[in-house]
Short mmCIF file of C-alpha atoms in Angstrom, two decimals:
data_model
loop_
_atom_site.label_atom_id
_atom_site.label_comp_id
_atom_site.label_asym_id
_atom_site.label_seq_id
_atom_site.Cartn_x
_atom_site.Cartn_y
_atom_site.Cartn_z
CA UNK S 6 263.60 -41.68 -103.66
CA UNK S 7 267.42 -41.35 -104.81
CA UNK S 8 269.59 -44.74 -104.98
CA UNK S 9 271.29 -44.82 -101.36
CA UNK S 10 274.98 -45.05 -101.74
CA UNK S 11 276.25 -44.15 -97.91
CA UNK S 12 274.80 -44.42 -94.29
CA UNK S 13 274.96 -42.32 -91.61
CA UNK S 14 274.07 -43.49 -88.57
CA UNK S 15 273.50 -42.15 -84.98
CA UNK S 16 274.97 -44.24 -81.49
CA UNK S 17 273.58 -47.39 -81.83
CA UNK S 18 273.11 -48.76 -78.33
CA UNK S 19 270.48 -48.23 -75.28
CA UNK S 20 272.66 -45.90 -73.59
CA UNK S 21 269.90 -42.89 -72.91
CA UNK S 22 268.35 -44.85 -70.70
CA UNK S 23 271.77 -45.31 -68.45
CA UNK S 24 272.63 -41.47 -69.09
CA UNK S 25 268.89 -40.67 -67.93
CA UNK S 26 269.09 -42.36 -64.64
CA UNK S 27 272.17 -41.19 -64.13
CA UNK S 28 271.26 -37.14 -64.52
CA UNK S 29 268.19 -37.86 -62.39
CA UNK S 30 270.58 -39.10 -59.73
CA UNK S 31 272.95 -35.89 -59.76
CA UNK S 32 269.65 -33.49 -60.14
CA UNK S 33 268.00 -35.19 -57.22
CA UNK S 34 270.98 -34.28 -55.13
CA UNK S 35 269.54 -30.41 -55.71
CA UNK S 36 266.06 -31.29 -54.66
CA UNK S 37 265.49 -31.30 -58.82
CA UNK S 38 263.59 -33.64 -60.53
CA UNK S 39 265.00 -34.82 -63.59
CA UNK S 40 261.95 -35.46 -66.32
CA UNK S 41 261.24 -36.93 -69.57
CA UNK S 42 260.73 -33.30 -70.77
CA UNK S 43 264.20 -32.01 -70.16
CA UNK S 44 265.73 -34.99 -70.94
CA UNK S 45 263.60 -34.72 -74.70
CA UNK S 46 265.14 -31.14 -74.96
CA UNK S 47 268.53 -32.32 -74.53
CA UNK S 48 268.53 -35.05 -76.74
CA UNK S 49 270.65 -35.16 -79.80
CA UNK S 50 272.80 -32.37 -77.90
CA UNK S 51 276.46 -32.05 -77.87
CA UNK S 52 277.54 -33.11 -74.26
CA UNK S 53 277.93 -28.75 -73.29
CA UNK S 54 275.25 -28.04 -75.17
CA UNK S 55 272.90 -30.80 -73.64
CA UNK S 56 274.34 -30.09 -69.82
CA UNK S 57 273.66 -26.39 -70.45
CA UNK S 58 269.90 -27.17 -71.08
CA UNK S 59 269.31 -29.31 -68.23
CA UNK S 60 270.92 -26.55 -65.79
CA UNK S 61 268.82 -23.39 -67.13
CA UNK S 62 265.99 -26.01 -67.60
CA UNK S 63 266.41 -27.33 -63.48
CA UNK S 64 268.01 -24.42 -62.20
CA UNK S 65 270.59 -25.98 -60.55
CA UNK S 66 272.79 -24.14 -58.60
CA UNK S 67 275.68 -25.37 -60.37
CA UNK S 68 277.55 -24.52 -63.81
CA UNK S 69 277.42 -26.83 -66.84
CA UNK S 70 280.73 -28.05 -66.63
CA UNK S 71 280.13 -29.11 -63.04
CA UNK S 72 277.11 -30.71 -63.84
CA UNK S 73 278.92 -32.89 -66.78
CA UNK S 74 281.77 -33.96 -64.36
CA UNK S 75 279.36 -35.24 -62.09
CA UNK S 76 278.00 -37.24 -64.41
CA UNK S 77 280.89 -38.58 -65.67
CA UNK S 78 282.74 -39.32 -62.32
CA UNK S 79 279.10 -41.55 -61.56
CA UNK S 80 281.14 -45.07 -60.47
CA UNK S 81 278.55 -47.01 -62.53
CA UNK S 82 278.63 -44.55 -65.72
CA UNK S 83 281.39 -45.84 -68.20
CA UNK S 84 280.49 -49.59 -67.10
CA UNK S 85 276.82 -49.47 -67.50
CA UNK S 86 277.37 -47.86 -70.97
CA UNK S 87 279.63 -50.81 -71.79
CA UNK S 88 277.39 -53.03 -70.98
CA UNK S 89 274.23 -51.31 -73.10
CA UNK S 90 272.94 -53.72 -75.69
CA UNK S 91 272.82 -52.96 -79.12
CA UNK S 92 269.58 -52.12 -80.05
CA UNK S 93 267.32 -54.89 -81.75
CA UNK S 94 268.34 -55.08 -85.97
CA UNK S 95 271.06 -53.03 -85.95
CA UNK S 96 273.91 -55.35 -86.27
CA UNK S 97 272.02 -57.68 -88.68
CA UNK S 98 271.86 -54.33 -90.42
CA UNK S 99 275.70 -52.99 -90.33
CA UNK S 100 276.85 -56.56 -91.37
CA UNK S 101 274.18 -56.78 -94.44
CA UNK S 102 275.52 -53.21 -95.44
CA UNK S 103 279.46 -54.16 -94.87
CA UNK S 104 279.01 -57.28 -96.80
CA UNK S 105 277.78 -55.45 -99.51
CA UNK S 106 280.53 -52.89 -99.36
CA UNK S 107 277.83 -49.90 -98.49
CA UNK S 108 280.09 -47.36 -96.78
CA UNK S 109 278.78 -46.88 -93.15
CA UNK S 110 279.67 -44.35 -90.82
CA UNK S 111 279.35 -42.44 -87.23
CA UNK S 112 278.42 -39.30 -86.76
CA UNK S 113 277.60 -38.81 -82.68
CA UNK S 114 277.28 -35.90 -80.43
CA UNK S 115 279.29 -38.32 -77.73
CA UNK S 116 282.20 -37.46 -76.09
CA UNK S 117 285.61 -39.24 -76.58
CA UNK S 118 285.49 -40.80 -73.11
CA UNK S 119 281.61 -41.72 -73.45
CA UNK S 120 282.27 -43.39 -76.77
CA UNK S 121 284.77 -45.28 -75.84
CA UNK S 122 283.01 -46.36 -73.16
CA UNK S 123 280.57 -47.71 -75.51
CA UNK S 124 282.22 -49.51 -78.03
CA UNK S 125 284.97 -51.14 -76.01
CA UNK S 126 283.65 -54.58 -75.59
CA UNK S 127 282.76 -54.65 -79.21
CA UNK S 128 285.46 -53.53 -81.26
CA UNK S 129 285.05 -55.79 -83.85
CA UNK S 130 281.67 -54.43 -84.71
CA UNK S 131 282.60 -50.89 -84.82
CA UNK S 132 285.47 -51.04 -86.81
CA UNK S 133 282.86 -51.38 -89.72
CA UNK S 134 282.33 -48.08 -89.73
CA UNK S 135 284.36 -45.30 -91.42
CA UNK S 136 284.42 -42.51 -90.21
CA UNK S 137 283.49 -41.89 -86.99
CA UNK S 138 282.98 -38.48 -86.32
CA UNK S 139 282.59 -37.16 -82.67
CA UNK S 140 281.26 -33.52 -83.18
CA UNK S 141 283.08 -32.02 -79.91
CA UNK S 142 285.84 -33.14 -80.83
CA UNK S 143 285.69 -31.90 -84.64
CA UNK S 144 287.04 -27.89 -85.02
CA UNK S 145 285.54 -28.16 -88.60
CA UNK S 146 281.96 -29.05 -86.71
CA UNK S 147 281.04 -25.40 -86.03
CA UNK S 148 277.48 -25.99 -84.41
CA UNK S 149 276.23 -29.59 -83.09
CA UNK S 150 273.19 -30.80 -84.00
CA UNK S 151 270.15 -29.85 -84.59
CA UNK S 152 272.56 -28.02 -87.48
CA UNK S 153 273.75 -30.18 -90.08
CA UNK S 154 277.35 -29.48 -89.99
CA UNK S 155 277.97 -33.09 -87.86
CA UNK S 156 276.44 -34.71 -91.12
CA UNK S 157 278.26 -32.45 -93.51
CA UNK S 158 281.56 -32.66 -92.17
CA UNK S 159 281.34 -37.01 -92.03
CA UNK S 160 279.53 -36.57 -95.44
CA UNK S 161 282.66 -35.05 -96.84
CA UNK S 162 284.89 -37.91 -94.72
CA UNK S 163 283.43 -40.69 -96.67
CA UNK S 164 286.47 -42.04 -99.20
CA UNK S 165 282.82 -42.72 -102.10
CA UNK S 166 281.72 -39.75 -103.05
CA UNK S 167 277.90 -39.33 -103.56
CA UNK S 168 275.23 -36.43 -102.85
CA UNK S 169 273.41 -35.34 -99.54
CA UNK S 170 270.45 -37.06 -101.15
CA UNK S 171 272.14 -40.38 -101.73
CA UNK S 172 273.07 -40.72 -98.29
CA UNK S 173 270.53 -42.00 -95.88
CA UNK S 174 271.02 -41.44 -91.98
CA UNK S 175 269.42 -43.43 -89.02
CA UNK S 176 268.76 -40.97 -86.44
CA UNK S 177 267.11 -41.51 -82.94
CA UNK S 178 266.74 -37.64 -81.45
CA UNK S 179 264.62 -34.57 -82.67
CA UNK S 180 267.29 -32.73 -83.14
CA UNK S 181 269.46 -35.64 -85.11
CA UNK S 182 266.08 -35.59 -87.65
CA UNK S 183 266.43 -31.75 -88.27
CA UNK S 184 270.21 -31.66 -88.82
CA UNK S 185 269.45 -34.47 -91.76
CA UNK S 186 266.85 -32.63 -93.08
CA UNK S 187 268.96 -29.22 -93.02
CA UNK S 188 272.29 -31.11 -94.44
CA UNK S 189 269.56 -32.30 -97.54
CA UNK S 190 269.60 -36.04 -96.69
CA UNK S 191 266.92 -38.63 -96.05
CA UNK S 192 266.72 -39.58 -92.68
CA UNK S 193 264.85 -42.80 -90.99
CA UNK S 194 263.79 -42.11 -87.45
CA UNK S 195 263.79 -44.98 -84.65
CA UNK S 196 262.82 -42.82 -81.69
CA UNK S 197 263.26 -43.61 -78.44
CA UNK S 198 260.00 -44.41 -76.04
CA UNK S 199 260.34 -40.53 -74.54
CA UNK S 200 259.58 -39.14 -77.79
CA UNK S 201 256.39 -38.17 -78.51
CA UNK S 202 255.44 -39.07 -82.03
CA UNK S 203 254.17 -36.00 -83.34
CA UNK S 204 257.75 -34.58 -82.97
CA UNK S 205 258.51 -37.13 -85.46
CA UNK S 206 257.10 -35.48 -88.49
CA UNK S 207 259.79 -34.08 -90.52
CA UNK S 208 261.52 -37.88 -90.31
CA UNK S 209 261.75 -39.22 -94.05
CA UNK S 210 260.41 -42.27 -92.50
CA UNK S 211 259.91 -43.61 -88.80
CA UNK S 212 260.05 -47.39 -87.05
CA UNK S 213 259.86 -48.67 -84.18
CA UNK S 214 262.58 -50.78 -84.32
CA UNK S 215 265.33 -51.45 -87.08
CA UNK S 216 264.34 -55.21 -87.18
CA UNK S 217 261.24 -53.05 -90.30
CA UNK S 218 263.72 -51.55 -91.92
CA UNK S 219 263.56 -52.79 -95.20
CA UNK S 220 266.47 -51.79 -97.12
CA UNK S 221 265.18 -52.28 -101.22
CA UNK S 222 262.53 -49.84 -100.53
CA UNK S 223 265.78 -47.23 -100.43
CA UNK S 224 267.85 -49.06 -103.46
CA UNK S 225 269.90 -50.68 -101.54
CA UNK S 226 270.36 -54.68 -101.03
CA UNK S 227 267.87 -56.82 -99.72
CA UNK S 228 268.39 -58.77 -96.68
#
C-alpha cells in the first residue's frame, strides 16, 4: 500500500435516509412503491442521473425533472438534511487529518441547493476541506459517478500534488467504489445498511463505521 498523501471523501452525513423517505413519499403519490432496490441503483448518482433511474425504474408518469422538483419543494427536505448528524468517526477523523495538515477534500454528486442544505449549521467543520467539488455543477466533470472523472477533476484541484494511488477516498455508494477504482485510487467503503455486502467487493477495504478506521495501516498519522 502507497504512503497516503490526500483524502477524498464522499457526503459525510445520514442524509440517504431523509432523501429515501422523502422519494417514497412523492412515488407513493403514483400508487409506486419506492424500495431499497431502486433506491441501491440510484445511489452514488448525480441528482438527473439518479431521478432518471427511479422514473424508468417506477414508471412514473412523470419526467425526471418533475420528479426532482418534487423532491426538492418537500417542506421538510432542506431542514431535515440540516439537521442529519454526522456520521459516527468522521469528525474525529477530518480534525486528526487537518491537524496534521493532510489535504482533505469533497467530491459529491449533491446539488448546490442540497449541499448547502447540509453543511449550513456546520460551517466551521466544512471549511476543512479544500476543494469541494459538486459534479453537476463542474463542466470539466463529463460523466458522474460510477466514472471517475468526479475524482479526477478534485484530484487535479488539490494545491499538493501526489498520484491517484496516494490518494485514498472514503466512499459510501457502489457506484462511488467503482469511480475510485477506475480513477486508480484506493478507496475505503462504509456502506450504508441498504447495501448488500457482496456489492462491496471491489472496495480496497470496507467498515462498518469510521470509528475502525485506523489510519497507520495507510501511512498516515495515528490517532
Amino acid at each position: 500500500m502507497n504512503k497516503i498523501k490526500k483524502i477524498l471523501s464522499m457526503e459525510l452525513r445520514y442524509s440517504e435516509p431523509v432523501y429515501a423517505e422523502i422519494a417514497r413519499k412523492v412515488c407513493k403519490k403514483y400508487g409506486k412503491e419506492y424500495t431499497r432496490e431502486t433506491h441501491m441503483k440510484e445511489m452514488g448518482l448525480s441528482v438527473d442521473e439518479s431521478c432518471q433511474v427511479v422514473v424508468q425504474a417506477l414508471q412514473l408518469p412523470i419526467t425526471p425533472e418533475e420528479y426532482r422538483l418534487q423532491l426538492e419543494s418537500d417542506c421538510e427536505y432542506e431542514r431535515r438534511l440540516a439537521e442529519a448528524p454526522l456520521m459516527p468517526g468522521v469528525e474525529r477523523l477530518v480534525r486528526h487529518l487537518f491537524n496534521h495538515h493532510i489535504p482533505t477534500a469533497i467530491a459529491s454528486s449533491a446539488t448546490r441547493t442540497i449541499f448547502d442544505s447540509v453543511s449550513s449549521k456546520r460551517k466551521d467543520f466544512f471549511s476543512l476541506f479544500h476543494p469541494i467539488i459538486l459534479a453537476g455543477e463542474e463542466p470539466e466533470v463529463k460523466k458522474c459517478k460510477p466514472a471517475p472523472d468526479t475524482f479526477l477533476v478534485c484530484e487535479a484541484r488539490f494545491q499538493t500534488k501526489a498520484e491517484p494511488k496516494e490518494t485514498l477516498v472514503f466512499e459510501d455508494s457502489v457506484a462511488g467504489v467503482e469511480a475510485a477504482v477506475a480513477a486508480g485510487m484506493p478507496v475505503i467503503m462504509v456502506p450504508s445498511k441498504d447495501i448488500d455486502i457482496a456489492l462491496c467487493g471491489k472496495a480496497t477495504l470496507v467498515l462498518n463505521s469510521l470509528q475502525d478506521f485506523r489510519p497507520e495501516e495507510f501511512g498516515l498519522p495515528s490517532f
